[in-house]
XYZ file of C-alpha atoms in Angstrom:
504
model
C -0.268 1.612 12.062
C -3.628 2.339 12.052
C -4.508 -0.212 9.114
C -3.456 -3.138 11.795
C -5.862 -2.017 13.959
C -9.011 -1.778 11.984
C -8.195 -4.901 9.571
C -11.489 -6.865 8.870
C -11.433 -10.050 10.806
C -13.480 -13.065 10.777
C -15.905 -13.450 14.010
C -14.463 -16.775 14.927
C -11.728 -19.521 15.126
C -14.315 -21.896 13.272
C -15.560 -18.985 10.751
C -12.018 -19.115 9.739
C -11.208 -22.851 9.348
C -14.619 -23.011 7.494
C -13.554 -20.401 5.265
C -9.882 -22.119 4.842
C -11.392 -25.382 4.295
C -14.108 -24.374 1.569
C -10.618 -22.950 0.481
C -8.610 -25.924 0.406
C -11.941 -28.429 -0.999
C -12.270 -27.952 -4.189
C -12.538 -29.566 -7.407
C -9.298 -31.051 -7.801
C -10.011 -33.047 -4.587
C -13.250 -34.351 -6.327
C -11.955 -35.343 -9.680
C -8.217 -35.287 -8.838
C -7.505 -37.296 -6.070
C -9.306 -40.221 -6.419
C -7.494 -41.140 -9.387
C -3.912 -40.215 -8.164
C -4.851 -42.862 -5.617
C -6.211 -45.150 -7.633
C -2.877 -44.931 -10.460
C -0.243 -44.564 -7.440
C -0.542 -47.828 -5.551
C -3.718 -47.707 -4.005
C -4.192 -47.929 -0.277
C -0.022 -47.822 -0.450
C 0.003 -44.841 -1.868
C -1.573 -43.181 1.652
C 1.792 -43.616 2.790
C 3.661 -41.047 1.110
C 0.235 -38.803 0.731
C 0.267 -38.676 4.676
C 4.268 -38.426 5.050
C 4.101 -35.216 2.287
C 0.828 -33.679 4.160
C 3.089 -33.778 7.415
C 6.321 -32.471 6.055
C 5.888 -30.202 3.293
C 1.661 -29.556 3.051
C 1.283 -28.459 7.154
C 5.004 -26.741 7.402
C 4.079 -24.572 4.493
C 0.540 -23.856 5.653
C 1.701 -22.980 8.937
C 4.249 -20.381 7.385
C 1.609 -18.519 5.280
C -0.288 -18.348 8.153
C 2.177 -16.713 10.031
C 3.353 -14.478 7.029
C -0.297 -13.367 6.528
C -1.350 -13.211 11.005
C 1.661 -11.527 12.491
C 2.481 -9.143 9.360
C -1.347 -8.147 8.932
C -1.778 -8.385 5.090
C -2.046 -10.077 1.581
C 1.142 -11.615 0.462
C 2.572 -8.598 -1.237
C 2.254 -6.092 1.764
C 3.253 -9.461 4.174
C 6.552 -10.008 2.017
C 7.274 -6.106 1.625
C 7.143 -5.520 5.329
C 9.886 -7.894 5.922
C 11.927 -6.679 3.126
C 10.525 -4.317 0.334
C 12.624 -5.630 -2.374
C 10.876 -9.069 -2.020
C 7.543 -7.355 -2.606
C 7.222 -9.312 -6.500
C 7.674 -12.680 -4.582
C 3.749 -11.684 -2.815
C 2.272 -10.156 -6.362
C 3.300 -13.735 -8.477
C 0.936 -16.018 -6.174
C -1.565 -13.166 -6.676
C -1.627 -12.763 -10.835
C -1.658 -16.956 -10.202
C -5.012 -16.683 -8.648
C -6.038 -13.939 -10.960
C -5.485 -16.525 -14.109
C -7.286 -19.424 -11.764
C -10.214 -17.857 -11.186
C -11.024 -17.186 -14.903
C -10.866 -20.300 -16.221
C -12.095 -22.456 -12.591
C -15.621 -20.082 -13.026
C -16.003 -21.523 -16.929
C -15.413 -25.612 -14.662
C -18.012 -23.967 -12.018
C -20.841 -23.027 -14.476
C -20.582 -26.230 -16.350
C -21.322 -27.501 -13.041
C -24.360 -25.276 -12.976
C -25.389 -26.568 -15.874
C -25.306 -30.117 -15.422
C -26.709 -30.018 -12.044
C -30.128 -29.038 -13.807
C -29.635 -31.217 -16.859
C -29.005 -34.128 -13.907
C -32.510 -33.400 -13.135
C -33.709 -35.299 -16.579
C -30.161 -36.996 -17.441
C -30.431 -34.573 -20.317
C -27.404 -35.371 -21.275
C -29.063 -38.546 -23.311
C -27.682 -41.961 -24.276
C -24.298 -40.655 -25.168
C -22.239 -38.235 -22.519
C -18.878 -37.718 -24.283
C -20.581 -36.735 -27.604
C -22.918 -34.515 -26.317
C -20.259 -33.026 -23.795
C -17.800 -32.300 -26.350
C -20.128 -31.796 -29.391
C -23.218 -30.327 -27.796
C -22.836 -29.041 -24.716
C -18.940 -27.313 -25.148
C -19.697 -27.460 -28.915
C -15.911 -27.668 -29.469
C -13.808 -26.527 -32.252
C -10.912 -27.889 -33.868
C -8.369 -25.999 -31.992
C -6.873 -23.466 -29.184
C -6.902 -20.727 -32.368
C -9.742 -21.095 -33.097
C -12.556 -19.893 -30.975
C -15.731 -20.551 -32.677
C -19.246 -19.287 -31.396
C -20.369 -18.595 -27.677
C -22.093 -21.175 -25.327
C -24.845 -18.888 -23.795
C -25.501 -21.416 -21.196
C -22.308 -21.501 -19.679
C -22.151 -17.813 -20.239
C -25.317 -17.477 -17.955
C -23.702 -19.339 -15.188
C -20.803 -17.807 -15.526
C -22.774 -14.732 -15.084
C -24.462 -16.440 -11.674
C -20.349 -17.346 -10.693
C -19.559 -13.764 -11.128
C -22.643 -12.179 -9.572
C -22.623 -14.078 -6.358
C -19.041 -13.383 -6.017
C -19.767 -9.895 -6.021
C -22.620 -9.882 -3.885
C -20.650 -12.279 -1.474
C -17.022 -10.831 -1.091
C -18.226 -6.900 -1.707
C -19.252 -7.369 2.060
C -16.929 -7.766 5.181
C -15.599 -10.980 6.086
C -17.577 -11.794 9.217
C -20.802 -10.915 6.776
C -19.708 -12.232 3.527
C -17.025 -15.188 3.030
C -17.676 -16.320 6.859
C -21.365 -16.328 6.498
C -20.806 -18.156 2.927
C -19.049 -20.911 4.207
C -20.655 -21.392 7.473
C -23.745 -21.910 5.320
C -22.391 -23.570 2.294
C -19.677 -26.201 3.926
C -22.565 -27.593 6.278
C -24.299 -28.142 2.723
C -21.618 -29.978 1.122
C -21.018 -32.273 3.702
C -24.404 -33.248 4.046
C -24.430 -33.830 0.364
C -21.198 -35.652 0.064
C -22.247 -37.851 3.088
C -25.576 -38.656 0.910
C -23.256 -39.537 -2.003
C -21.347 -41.240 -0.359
C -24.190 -43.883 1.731
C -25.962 -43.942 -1.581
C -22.491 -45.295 -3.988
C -21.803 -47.866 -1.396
C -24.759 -49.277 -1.148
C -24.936 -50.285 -5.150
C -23.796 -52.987 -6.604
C -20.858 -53.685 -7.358
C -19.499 -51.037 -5.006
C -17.287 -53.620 -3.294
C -15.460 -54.141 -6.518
C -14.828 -50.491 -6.565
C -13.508 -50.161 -3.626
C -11.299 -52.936 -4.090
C -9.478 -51.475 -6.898
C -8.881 -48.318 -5.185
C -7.267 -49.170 -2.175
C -5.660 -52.698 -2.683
C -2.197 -51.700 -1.639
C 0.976 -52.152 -4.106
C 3.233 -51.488 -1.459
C 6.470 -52.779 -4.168
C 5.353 -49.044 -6.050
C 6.670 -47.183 -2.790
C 10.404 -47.945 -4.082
C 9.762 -45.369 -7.238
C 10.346 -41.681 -6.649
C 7.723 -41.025 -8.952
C 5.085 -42.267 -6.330
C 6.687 -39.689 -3.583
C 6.576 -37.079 -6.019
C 2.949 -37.411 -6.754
C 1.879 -37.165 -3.356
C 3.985 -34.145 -2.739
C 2.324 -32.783 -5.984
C -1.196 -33.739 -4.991
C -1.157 -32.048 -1.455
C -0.002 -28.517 -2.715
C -2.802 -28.882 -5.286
C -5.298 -29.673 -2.990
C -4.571 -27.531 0.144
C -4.443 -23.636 -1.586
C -1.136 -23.439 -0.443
C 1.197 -21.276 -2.823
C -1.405 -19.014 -4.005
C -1.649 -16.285 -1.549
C -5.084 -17.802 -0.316
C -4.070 -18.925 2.776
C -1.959 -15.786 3.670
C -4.885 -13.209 2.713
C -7.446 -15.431 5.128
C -4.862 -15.676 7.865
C -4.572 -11.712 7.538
C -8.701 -11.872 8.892
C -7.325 -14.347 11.687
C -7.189 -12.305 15.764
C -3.693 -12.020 16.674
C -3.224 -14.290 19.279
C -4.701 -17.327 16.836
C -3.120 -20.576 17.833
C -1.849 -21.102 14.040
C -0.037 -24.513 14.191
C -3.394 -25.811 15.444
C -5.299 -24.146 12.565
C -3.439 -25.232 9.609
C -3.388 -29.382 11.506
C -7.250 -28.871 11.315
C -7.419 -27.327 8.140
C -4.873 -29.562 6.270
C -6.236 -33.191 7.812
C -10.075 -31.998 7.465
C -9.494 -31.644 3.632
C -7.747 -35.131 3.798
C -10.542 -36.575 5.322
C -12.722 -34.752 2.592
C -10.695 -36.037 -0.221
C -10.394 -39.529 1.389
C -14.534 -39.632 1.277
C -15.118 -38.279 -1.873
C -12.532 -41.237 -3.578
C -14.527 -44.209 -2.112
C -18.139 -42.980 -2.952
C -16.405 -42.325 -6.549
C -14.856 -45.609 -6.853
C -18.048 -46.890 -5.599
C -19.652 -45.320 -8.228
C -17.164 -46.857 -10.621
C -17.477 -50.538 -9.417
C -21.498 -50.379 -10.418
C -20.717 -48.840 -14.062
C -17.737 -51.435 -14.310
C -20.351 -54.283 -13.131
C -23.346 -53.480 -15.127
C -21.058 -52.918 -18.341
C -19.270 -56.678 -17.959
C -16.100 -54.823 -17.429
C -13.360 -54.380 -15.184
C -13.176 -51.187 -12.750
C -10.058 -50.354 -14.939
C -11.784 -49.856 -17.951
C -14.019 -47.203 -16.685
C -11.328 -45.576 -14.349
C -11.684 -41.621 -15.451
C -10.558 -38.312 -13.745
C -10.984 -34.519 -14.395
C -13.406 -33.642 -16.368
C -13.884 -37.161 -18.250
C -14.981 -38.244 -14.330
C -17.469 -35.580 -13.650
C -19.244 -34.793 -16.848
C -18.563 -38.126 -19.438
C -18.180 -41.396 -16.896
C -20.555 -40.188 -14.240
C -23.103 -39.085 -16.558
C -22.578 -42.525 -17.737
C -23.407 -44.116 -14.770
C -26.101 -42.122 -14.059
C -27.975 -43.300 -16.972
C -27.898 -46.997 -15.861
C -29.260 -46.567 -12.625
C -32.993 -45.565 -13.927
C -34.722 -42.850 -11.450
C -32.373 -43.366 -9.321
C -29.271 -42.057 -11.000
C -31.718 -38.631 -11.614
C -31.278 -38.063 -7.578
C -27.602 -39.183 -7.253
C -26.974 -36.730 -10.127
C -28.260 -33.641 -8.579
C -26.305 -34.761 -5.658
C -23.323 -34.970 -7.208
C -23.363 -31.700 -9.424
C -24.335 -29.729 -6.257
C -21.143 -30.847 -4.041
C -18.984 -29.704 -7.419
C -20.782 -26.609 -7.273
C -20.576 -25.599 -3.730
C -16.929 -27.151 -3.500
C -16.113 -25.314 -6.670
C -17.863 -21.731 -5.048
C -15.879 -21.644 -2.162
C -12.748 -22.281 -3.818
C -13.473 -19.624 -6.587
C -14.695 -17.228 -3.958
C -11.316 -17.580 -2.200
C -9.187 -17.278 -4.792
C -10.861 -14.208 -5.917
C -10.388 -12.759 -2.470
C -6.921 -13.222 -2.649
C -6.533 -11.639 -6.106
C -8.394 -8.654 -4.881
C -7.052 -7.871 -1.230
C -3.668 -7.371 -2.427
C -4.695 -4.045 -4.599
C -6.606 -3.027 -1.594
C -4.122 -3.234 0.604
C -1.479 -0.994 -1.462
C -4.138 1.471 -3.280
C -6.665 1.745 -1.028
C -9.444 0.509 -2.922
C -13.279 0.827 -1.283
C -13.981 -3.326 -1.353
C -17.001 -2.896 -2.894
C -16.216 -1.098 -5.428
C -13.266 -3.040 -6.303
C -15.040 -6.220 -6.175
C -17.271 -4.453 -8.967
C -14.562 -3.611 -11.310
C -13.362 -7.555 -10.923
C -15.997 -9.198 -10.814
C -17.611 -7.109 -14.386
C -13.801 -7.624 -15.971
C -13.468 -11.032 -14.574
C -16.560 -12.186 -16.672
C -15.919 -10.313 -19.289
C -12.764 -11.875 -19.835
C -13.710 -15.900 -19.035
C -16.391 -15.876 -21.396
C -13.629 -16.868 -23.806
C -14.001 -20.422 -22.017
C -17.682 -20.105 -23.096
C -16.274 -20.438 -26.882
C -15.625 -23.441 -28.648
C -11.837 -23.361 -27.617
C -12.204 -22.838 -23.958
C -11.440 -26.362 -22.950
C -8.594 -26.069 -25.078
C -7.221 -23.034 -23.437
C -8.559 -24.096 -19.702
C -6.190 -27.542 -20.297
C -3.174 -25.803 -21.738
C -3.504 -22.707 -18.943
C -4.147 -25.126 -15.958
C -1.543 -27.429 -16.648
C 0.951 -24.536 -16.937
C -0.204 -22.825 -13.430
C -0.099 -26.004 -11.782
C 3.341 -27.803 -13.031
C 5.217 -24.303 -13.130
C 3.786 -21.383 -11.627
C 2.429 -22.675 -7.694
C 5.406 -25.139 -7.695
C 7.898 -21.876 -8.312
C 6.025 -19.897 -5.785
C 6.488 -22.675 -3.412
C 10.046 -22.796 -3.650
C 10.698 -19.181 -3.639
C 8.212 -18.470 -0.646
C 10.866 -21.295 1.246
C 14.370 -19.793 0.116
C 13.413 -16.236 1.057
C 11.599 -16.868 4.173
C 14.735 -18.742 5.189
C 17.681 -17.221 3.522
C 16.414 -13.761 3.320
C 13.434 -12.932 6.225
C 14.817 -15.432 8.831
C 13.486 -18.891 9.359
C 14.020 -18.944 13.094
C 11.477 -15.367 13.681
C 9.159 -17.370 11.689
C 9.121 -20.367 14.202
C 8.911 -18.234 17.380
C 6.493 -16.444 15.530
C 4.461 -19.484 14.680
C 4.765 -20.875 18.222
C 4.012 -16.977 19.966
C 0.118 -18.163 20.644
C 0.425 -21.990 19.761
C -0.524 -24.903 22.148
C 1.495 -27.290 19.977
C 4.967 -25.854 19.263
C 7.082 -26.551 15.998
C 10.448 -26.844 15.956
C 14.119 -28.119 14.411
C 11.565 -30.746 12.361
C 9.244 -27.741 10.577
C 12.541 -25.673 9.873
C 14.076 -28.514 8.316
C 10.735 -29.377 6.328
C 11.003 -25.204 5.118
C 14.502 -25.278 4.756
C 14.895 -28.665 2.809
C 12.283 -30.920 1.669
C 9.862 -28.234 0.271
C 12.580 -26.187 -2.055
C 14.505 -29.718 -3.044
C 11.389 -31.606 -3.883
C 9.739 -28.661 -5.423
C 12.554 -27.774 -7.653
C 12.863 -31.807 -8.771
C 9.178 -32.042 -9.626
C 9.919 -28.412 -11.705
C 12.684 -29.921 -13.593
C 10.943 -32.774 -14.621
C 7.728 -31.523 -15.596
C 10.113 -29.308 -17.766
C 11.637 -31.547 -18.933
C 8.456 -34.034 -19.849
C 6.956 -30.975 -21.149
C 9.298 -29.963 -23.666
C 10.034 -33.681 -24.949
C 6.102 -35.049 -24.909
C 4.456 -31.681 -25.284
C 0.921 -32.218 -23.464
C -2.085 -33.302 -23.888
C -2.008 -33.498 -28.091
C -1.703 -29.670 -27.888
C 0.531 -28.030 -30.594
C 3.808 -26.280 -29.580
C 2.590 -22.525 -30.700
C -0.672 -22.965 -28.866
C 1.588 -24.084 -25.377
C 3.909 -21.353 -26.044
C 0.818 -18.243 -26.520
C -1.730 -19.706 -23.987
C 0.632 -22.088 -21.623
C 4.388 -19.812 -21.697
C 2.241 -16.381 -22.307
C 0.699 -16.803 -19.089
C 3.202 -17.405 -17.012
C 5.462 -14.641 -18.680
C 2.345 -12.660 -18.234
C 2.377 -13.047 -14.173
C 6.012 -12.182 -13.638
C 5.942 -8.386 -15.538
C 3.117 -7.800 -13.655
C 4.295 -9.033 -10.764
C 7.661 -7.099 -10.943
C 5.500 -3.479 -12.298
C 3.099 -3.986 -9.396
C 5.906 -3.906 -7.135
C 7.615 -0.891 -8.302
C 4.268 0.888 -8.184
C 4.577 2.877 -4.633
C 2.010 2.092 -1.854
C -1.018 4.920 -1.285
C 0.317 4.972 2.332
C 3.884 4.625 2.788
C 3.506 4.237 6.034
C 1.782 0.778 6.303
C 5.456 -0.635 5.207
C 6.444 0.578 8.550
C 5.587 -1.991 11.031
C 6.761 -3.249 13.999
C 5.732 -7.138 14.348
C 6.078 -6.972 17.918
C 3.275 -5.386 18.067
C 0.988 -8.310 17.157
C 2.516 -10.435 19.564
């Protein structure tokens, strides 16, 4: 029982939600959201964003919270001291984040990159040809890797470096200190963004198109199964994240307060980042002659093809709005990838006893040794057919099995009057419901029919071998080594041992 009482810990309550919110704002709430608004009914669609945020988003981060707080570790040694045999459950959300974090550095350092060719527009009078042909320098398939990109090899070099020289320090001195420096920065700079955007013209327009309501959409399930999607991709649930930081958290943490903060602070982020986008938008639209619907973009053809775009028409000024811009994707995309790789690593110190610092080295050198194949020609290629699969399939199954076997299996009931042991605001027959129900039923529906969609449309123009090696190899790639990891035995037995009273 010693390990319980010498776990790292983060100096504060706010060092903490700082740390869980640089978690949960990330790219996908930049380049994501916006558009899932936008094609989902507009200012309608808030309905069933908010209604999903308070029964499945919140429930599920107040569980992993209380998985990762009262049972003092990562999500395998959280799961394996309630029940051993469910070990593999904790180890698939951790080979998840292992897979994330090599392709999300590749996203990160072209990020890098643009934010100094912003400084210029050196992107020139075209942004899609020279994002695809000379900056990625793309081949003609997923096979076929073609030559290295040293630029984004260099920054993922920077990605991987200042990982290391962040996380190989204790929490209080490394991810708290990170976050309580780099979150202050990225609000400031999103705030600029955002004053700048709607002050241009044709801003109004914009914002118009984004949150006109459609309220006639709310009748198709498709529009509640969005939002459901959208707030598990946005808020780091399902991928061990959440339980690793929680791990840091003192015992007597109010957790039902944390995860209301956490999960309606990255709404409000998301909320501000889609109208100085669509604000954005409206100008381009207006100074093109087109409609805002023409010029409507998201991942990657947002950040680094229609805002590049945009950029270029507003003369010296689109210089400064661009180096705004690329520096909130690069500190939102930092803290994310610094999480993630946090919650990759713990896990393996937790059960072999690794010296942090060390193990941070070994991950961090392998990590970029690794993602520099999405420095080739074929990295996008890859990145698109990898993401999708991690996102449609592999956090959607974690999600669902993290609900059945905390409620069929661990108890859902000691999870509530666990939750509610230091909580000011209680939950109750409405957040075991929420567990019990609406996350495993709507989970398992969105997993049937992105299987289903994937297997009759394929995606994205990819062929099927190149889905089945990257895509399928993946995810059969995180379940052996989820199931060897957790028939490997634990350095100290003893840590399996543990009384939860005790953190009560």
């Amino acid at each position: 029982m010693s390990e319980n009482n010498t776990r790292q810990q983060f100096n504060s309550k706010l060092g903490f939600i700082l740390a869980a919110v640089g978690s949960a704002v990330g790219l996908g709430n930049i380049w994501r959201f916006p558009y899932v608004l936008y094609e989902n009914g507009g200012g309608s669609f808030l309905i069933p964003y908010f209604v999903a945020i308070f029964t499945a988003a919140i429930p599920l981060l107040i569980l992993e919270y209380t998985l990762g707080n009262k049972f003092r570790g990562s999500a395998p040694l959280a799961f394996a001291r309630n029940n051993p045999k469910f070990e593999w459950v904790g180890w698939i959300p951790t080979f998840i984040g292992g897979m994330i974090v090599l392709y999300y550095s590749s996203i990160v350092s072209w990020a890098i990159n643009y934010l100094f060719l912003s400084l210029n527009l050196g992107w020139g009078d075209s942004p899609e040809v020279f994002f695809f042909d000379g900056f990625l320098n793309m081949s003609d398939g997923a096979f076929h890797l073609g030559s290295i990109n040293l630029n984004i090899l260099l920054g993922l070099a920077v990605i991987w470096g200042g990982t290391y020289i962040v996380c190989s320090r204790s929490i209080d001195k490394g991810i708290e200190r990170l976050n309580k420096i780099l979150l202050p920065i990225l609000c400031v700079t999103v705030l600029f963004v955002l004053f700048r955007s709607v002050s241009l013209e044709g801003a109004k327009e914009g914002l118009n198109v984004l949150f006109t309501p459609d309220f006639a959409v709310l009748k198709e399930p498709r529009i509640w199964l969005a939002a459901y999607s959208q707030v598990f991709y946005s808020l780091s649930v399902s991928m061990g994240i959440m339980i690793t930081y929680s791990s840091y958290l003192p015992k007597d943490s109010d957790l039902v307060n944390t995860a209301f903060i956490t999960g309606l602070a990255n709404s409000a982020f998301e909320l501000t980042v889609s109208i100085a986008i669509f604000a954005v938008l409206g100008y381009m639209a207006g100074q093109n002659g087109v409609p805002v619907t023409e010029v409507v973009a998201s991942g990657v053809g947002l950040a680094f093809i229609a805002f590049p775009q945009a950029f270029n028409l507003m003369g010296p000024l689109g210089s400064m709005l661009g180096v705004a811009f690329f520096a909130t994707l690069v500190f939102a995309g930092f803290t994310s990838f610094v999480s993630i790789t946090e919650a990759f690593i713990t896990p393996f110190t937790d059960k072999f006893k690794f010296e942090r610092a060390k193990a941070y080295k070994f991950v961090c050198l392998g990590g970029f040794l690794i993602s520099s194949i999405y420095a080739t020609g074929a990295g996008l290629y890859i990145l698109d057919i990898v993401d999708y699969f991690i996102n449609s399939f592999g956090i959607i199954t974690v999600g669902i099995l993290e609900a059945i076997v905390v409620t069929y299996v661990f108890g859902l009931k000691k999870f509530r009057d666990l939750a509610n042991s230091n909580s000011i605001q209680k939950v109750g027959s409405l957040w075991m419901f929420s567990i019990a129900f609406i996350v495993p039923v709507l989970l398992s529906f969105n997993l049937v029919l992105f299987t289903i969609s994937t297997i009759r449309d394929g995606y994205g123009g990819n062929t099927a071998a190149s889905m089945a090696f990257y895509g399928g190899g993946t995810l059969v790639a995180i379940v052996v080594f989820s199931i060897i990891m957790s028939m490997l035995s634990w350095k100290n037995k003893e840590d399996l041992d543990f009384d939860v009273s005790e953190v009560n």
